[in-house]
XYZ file of C-alpha atoms in Angstrom:
144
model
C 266.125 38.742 -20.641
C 266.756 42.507 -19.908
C 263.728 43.419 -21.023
C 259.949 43.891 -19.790
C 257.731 40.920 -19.588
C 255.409 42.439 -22.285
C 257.636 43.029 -24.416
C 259.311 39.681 -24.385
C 255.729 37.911 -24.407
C 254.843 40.304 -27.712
C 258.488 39.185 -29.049
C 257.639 35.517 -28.403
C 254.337 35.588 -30.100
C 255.077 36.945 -33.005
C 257.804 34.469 -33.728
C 255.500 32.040 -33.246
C 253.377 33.886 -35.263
C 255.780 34.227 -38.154
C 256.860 30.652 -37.829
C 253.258 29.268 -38.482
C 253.288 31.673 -41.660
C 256.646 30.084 -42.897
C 255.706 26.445 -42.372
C 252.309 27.180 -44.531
C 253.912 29.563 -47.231
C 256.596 26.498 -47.329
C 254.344 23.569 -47.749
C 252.546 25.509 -50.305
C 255.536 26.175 -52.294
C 257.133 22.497 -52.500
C 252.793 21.358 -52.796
C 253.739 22.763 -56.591
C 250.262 23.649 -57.520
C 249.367 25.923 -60.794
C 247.708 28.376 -58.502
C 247.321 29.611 -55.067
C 243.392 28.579 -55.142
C 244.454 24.597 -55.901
C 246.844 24.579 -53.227
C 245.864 22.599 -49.501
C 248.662 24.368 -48.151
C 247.092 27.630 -48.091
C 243.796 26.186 -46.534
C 246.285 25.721 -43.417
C 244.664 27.326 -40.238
C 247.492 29.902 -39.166
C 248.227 30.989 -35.626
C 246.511 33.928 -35.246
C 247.173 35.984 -38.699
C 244.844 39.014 -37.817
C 247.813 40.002 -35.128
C 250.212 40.753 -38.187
C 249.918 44.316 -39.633
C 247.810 44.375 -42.730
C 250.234 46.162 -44.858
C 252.921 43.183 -44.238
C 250.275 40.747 -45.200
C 249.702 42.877 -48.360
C 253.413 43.109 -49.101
C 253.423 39.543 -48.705
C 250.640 38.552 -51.207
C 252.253 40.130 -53.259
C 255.972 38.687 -53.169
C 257.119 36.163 -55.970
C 259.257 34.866 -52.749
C 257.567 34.322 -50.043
C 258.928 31.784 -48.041
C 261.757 33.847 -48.214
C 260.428 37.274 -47.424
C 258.957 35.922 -43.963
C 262.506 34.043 -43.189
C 264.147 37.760 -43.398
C 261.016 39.130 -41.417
C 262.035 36.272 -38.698
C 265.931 37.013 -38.807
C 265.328 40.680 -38.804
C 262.889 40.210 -35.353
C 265.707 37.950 -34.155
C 268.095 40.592 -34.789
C 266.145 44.033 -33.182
C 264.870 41.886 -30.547
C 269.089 41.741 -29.887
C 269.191 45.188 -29.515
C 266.136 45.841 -27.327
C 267.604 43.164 -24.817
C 264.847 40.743 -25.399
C 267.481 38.331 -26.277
C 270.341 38.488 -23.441
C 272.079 35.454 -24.576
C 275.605 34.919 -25.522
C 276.875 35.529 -28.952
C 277.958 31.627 -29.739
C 274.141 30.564 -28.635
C 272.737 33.397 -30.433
C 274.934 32.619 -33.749
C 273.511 28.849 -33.473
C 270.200 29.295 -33.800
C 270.797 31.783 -37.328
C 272.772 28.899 -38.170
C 270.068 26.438 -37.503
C 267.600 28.637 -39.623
C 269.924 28.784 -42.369
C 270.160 25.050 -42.320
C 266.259 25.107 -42.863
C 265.797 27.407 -45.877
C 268.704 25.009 -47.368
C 266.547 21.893 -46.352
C 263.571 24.027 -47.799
C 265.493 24.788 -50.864
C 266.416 20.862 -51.338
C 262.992 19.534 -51.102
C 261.619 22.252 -53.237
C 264.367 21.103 -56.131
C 263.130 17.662 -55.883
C 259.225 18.310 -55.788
C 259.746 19.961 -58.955
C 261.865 17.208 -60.701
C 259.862 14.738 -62.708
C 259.798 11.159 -62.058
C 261.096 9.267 -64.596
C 257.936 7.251 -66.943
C 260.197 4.374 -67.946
C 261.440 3.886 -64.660
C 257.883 4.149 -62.747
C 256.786 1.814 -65.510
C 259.620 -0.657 -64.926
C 258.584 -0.240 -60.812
C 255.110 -1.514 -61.531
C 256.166 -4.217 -63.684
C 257.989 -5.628 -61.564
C 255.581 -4.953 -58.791
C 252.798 -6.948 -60.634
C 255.145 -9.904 -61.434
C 256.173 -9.959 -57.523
C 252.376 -10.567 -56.847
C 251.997 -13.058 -59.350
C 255.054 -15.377 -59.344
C 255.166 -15.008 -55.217
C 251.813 -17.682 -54.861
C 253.661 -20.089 -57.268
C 256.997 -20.211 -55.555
C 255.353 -20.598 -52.645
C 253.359 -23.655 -53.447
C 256.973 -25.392 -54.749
């Protein structure tokens, strides 16, 4: 890095910072609960939140997407951070790791389509049918 050592160590903790926020905000959104009060995920103790301005955490609240506002707060840290010399790495390495978050929020994006698909009744009631006559005919074929 080209830059200071406080300035890198402020740059490093607030990604971690941000990335304890996205993990929570995620969980909470595939949890699928009816409110924010139901949900476990939001009972998540977060790496130091009080460090994040209180405006952002206001502009967050109130974001319909908010798994995906903090993923552009985290590219757009990655991104000044660039400028500032923070990040003196070469521009294949650097374009990796947006690729790798990209990959995420798709991986985010898939399990939040099949949280919110129903599991078919006839087919969980088929499951445990067969289930139950598993556990009953096992003891008899055994005995034979």
């Amino acid at each position: 890095s080209k830059a200071g050592e406080d300035t890198v160590l402020g740059f490093q903790n607030l990604l971690i910072r941000l990335f304890s926020m996205l993990h929570a905000l995620a969980l909470a959104e595939i949890e699928d609960s009816s409110t924010e009060e139901e949900s476990a995920a939001f009972n998540y103790e977060l790496i130091d939140i009080e460090a994040i301005d209180t405006e952002s955490l206001r502009t967050l609240k109130s974001s319909d997407c908010k798994v995906e506002l903090v993923f552009q707060w985290i590219q757009q840290l990655l991104v000044e951070n660039i400028e500032t010399g923070v990040l003196a790495i070469p521009p294949p390495i650097l374009s990796r790791a947006f690729q790798e978050l990209a990959t995420g929020m798709v991986q985010f994006h898939d399990a939040l389509k099949i949280s919110s698909i129903p599991f078919p009744f006839p087919y969980a009631q088929t499951c445990d049918f067969l289930l139950l006559l598993h556990s009953f005919g096992t003891p008899f074929v055994m005995c034979q």
